[in-house]
Coordinates of C-alpha atoms and ligand atoms in Angstrom, one line a residue:
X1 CA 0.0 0.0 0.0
X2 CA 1.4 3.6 -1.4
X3 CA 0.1 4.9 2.7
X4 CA 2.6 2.6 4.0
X5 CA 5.6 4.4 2.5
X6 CA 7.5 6.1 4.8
X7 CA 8.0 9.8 4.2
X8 CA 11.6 10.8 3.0
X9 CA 13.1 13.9 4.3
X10 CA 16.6 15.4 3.2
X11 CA 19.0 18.0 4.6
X12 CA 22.3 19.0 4.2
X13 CA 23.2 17.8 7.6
X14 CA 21.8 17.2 11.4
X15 CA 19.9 20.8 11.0
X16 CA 16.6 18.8 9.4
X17 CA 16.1 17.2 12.4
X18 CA 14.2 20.0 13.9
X19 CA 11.9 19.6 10.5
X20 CA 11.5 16.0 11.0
X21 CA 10.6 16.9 14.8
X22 CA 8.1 18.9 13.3
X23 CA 6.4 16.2 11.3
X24 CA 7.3 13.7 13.9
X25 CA 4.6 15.7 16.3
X26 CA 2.2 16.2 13.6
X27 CA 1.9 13.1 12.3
X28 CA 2.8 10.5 14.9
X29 CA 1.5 7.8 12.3
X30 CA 3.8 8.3 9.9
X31 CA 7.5 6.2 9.4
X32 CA 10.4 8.3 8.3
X33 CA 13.6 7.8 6.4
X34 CA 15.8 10.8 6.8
X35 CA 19.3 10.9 4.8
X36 CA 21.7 14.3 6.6
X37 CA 24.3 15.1 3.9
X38 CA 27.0 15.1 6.7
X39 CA 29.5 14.8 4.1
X40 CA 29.1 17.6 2.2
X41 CA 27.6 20.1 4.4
X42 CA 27.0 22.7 4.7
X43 CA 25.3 24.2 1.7
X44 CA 24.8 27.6 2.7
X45 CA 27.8 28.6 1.0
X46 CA 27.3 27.0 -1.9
X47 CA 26.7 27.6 -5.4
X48 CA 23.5 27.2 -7.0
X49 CA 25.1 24.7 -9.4
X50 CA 26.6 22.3 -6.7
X51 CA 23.2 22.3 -4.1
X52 CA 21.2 21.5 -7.4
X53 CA 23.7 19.0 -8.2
X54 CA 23.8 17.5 -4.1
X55 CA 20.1 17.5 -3.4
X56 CA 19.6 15.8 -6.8
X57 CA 21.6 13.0 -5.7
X58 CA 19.8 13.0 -2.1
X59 CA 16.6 13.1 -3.5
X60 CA 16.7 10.2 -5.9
X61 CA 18.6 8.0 -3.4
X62 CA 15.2 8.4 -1.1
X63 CA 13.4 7.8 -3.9
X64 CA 14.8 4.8 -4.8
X65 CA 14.2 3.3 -0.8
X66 CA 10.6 3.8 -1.4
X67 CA 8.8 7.0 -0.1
X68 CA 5.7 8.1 -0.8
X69 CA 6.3 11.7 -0.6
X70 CA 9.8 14.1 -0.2
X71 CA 10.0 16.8 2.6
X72 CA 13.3 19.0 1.3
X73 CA 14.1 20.0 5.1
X74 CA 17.3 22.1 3.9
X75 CA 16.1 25.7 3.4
X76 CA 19.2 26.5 1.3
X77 CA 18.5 23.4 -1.3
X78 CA 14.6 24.3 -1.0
X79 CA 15.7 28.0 -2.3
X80 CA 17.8 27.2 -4.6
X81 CA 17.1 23.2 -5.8
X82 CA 13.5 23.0 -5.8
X83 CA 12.4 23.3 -9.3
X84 CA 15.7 20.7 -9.6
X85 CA 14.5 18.3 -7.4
X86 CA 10.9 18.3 -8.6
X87 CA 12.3 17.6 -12.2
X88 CA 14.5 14.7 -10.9
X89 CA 11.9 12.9 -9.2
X90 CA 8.2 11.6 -9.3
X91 CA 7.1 11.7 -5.7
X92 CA 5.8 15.0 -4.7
X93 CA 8.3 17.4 -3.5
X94 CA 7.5 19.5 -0.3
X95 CA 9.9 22.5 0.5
X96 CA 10.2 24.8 3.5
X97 CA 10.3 28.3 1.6
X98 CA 6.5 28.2 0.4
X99 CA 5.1 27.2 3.9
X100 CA 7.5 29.4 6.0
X101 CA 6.7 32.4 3.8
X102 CA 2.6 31.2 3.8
X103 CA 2.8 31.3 7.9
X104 CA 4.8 34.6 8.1
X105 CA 2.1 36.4 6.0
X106 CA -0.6 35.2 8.1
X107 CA 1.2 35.7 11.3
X108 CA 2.0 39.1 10.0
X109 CA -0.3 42.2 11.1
X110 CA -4.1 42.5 10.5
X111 CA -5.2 43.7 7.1
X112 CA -5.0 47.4 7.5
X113 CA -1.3 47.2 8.9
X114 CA 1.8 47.0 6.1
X115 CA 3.9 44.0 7.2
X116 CA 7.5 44.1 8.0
X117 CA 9.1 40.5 8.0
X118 CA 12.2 39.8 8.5
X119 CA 14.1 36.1 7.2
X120 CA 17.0 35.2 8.8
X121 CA 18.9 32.2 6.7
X122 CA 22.0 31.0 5.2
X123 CA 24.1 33.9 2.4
X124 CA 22.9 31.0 -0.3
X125 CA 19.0 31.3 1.0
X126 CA 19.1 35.2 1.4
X127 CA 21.1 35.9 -1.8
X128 CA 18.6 33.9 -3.9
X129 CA 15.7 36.1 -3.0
X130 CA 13.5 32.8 -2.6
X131 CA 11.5 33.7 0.5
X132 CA 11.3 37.8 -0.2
X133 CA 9.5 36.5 -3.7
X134 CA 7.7 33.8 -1.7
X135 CA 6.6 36.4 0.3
X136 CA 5.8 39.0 -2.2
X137 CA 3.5 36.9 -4.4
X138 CA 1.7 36.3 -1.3
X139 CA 1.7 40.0 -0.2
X140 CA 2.9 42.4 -2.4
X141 CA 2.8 44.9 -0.1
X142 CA 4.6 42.9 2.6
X143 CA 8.0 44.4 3.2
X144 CA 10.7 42.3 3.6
X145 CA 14.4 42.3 5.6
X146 CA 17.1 39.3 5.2
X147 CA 19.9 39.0 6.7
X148 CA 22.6 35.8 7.2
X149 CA 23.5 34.2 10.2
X150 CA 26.0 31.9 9.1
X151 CA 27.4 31.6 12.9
X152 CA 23.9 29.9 14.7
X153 CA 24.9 27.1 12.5
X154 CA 27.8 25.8 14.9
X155 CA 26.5 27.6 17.9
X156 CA 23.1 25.3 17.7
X157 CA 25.0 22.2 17.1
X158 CA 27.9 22.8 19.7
X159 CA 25.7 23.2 22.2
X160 CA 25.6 27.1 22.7
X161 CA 22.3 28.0 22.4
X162 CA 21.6 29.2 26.1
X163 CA 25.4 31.0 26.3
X164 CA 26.6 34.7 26.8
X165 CA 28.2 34.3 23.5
X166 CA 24.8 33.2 21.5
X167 CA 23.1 36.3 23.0
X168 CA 26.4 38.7 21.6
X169 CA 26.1 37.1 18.3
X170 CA 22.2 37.4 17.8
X171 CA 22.6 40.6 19.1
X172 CA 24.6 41.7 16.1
X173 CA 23.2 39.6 13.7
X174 CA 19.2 41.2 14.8
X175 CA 20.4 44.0 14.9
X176 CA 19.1 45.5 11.5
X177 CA 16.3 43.3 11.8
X178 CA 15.5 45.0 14.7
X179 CA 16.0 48.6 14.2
X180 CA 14.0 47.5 10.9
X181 CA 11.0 47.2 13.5
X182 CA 9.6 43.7 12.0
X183 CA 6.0 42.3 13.8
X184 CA 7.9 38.9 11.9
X185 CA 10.5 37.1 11.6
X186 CA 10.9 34.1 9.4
X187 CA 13.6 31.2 10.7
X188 CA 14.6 30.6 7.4
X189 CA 17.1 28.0 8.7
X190 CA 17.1 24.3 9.8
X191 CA 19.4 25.5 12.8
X192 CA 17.5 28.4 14.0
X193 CA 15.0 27.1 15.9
X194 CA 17.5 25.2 18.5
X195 CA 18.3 29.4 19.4
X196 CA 14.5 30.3 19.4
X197 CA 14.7 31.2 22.8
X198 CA 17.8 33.9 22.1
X199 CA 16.4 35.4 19.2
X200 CA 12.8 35.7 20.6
X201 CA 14.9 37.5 23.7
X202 CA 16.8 40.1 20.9
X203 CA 14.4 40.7 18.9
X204 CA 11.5 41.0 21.6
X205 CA 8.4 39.5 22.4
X206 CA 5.7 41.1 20.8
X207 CA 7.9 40.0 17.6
X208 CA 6.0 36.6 15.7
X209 CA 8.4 34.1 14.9
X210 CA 8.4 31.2 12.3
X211 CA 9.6 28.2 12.4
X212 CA 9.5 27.0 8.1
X213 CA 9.5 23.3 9.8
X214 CA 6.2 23.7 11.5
X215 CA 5.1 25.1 8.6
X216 CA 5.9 22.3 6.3
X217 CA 4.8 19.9 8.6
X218 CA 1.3 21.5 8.6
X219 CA 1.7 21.7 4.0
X220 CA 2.8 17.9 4.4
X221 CA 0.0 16.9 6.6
X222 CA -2.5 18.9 3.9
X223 CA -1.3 17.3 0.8
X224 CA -1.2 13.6 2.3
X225 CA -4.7 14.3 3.0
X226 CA -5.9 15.6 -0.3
X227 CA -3.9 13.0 -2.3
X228 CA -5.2 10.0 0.0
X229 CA -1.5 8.9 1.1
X230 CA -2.2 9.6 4.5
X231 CA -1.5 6.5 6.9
X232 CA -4.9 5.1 8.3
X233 CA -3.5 2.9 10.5
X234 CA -1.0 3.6 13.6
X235 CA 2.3 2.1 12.5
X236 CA 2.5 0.2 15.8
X237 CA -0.9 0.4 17.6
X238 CA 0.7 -1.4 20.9
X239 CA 3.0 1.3 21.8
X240 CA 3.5 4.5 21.8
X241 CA 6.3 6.8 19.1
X242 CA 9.0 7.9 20.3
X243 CA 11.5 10.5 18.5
X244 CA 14.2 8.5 17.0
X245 CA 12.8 5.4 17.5
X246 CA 13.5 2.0 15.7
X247 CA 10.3 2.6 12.9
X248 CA 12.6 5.5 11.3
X249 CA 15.5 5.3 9.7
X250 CA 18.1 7.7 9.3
X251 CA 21.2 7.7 6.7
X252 CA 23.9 9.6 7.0
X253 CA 26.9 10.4 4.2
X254 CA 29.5 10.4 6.8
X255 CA 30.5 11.1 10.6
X256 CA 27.9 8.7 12.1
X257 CA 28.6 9.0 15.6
X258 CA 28.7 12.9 15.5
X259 CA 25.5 12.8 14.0
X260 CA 24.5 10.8 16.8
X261 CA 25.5 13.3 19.4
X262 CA 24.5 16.3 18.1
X263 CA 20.7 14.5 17.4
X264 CA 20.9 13.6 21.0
X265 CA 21.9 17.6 22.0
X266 CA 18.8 18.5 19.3
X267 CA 16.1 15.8 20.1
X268 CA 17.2 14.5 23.4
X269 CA 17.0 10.7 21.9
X270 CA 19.8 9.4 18.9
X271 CA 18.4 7.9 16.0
X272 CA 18.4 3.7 16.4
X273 CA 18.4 2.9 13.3
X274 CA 21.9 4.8 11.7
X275 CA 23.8 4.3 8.6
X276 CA 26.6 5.8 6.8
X277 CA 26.1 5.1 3.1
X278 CA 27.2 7.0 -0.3
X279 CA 24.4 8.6 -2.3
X280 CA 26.5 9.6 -5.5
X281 CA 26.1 7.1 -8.3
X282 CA 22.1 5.8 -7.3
X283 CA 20.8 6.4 -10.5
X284 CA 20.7 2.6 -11.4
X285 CA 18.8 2.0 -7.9
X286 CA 15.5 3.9 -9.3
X287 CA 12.9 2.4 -9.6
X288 CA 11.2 4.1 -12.5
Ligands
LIG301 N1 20.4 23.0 6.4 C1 20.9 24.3 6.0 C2 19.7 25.3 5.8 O1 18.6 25.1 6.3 C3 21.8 24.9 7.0 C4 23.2 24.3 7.1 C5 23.9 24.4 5.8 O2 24.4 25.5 5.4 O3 24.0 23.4 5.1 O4 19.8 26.2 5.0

């Protein structure tokens, strides 16, 4: 049965996991098979060229396990690789951008005020414009501030989210953002809600802020609906889900037990189910 297909999500790293938390809470039915590009992460840096050429390969290796639907958890391959990845494969392809951008409109003001949101992402996701468009063919008179924070990238998986030093870097990285006086701010990163607390605390609290996973979880849970894939039947009525637990599985393209550790620092549980496997060179594994 197509239902029974777990849902495939990819990111460039351990970052996705706070997306596949996301639909982990929404739909407790569901198996997952995540694959974290540990090898060649991160992407935020990248050209447009190579994420295309990365989440190709990513996308296509979950296809060929069997899913019944792709969530691209990366924000920086969902900016750039989308139309890409939609070309390269036949399962439907669910990215952050659209839903992050959908919830910051509608979070946004009332319909007499002009929104101000501000994204805060990776150079790759704020140089390609994706969620200011995003935004802007949802509201065209939306205004719109982006600025990189390449530095919550280490901070979140280190460990420093609650330190004197994550509140000094948000500080300077909100800064604008701030001043900019956003109602809105869009965490346009797979990273940035593991420092939720410290940007809330910068930027203020009568400030909205997104979280893109929660967003796609909520676009996944909608389109497995309206296409009938949705599960109908609890994957293991006799006990409960955990996070992490042996009905998902998780892939990674190197560094294993680091991916272990920081999922533990992220999740509070490690994934049981781990592997380290190669996802160039899966073309002959497709199965259309
Ligand atoms: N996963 C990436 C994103 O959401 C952040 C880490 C990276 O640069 O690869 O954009």
């Amino acid at each position: 049965m197509k239902q029974d297909l777990p849902i495939g999500i990819f990111d460039s790293g351990v970052g996705g996991l706070t997306v596949y938390r996301a639909l982990h809470e929404r739909l407790p039915d569901e198996r997952f098979v995540y694959l974290g590009d540990t090898a060649r992460v991160p992407y935020g840096t990248r050209s447009l060229a190579t994420v295309e050429r990365y989440a190709i390969e990513n996308a296509r290796f979950l296809e060929a396990h069997g899913i019944k639907l792709l969530v691209v958890a990366c924000n920086t391959a969902s900016a750039l690789a989308l139309p890409a990845i939609r070309e390269a494969v036949r399962v439907p392809v669910v990215g952050v951008i659209e839903p992050g951008a959908r919830a910051a409109v509608d979070a946004s003001g009332g319909p007499a005020v002009k929104r101000r949101i501000g994204v805060i992402a990776t150079e790759a996701t704020v140089q390609s414009g994706a969620y200011a468009s995003a935004i802007a063919r949802l509201d065209p008179d939306a205004s719109v501030i982006a600025n990189a924070c390449p530095l919550f990238v280490p901070l979140a998986e280190e460990g420093w989210a609650g330190t004197e030093v994550a509140q000094m870097v948000a500080a300077d990285y909100l800064k604008e953002i701030k001043e900019y006086g956003v109602d809105t701010l869009v965490l346009g990163c797979t990273h940035y809600p593991i420092l939720k607390s410290v940007i809330q605390e910068t930027v203020g609290r009568e400030v909205s802020l997104i979280d893109s996973g929660e967003a796609a979880a909520l676009n996944v849970e909608g389109l497995l609906e309206e296409s009938g894939l949705r599960r109908v039947e609890r994957v293991e009525p006799q006990r409960e889900r955990q996070l992490c637990d042996d009905l998902d599985h998780f892939y990674v393209t190197d560094a294993a037990a680091r991916f272990s550790r920081v999922a533990e620092r992220f999740l509070g549980s490690a994934p049981s189910r781990l592997e380290a496997v190669e996802v160039w060179g899966h073309d002959e594994l497709r199965t259309h």
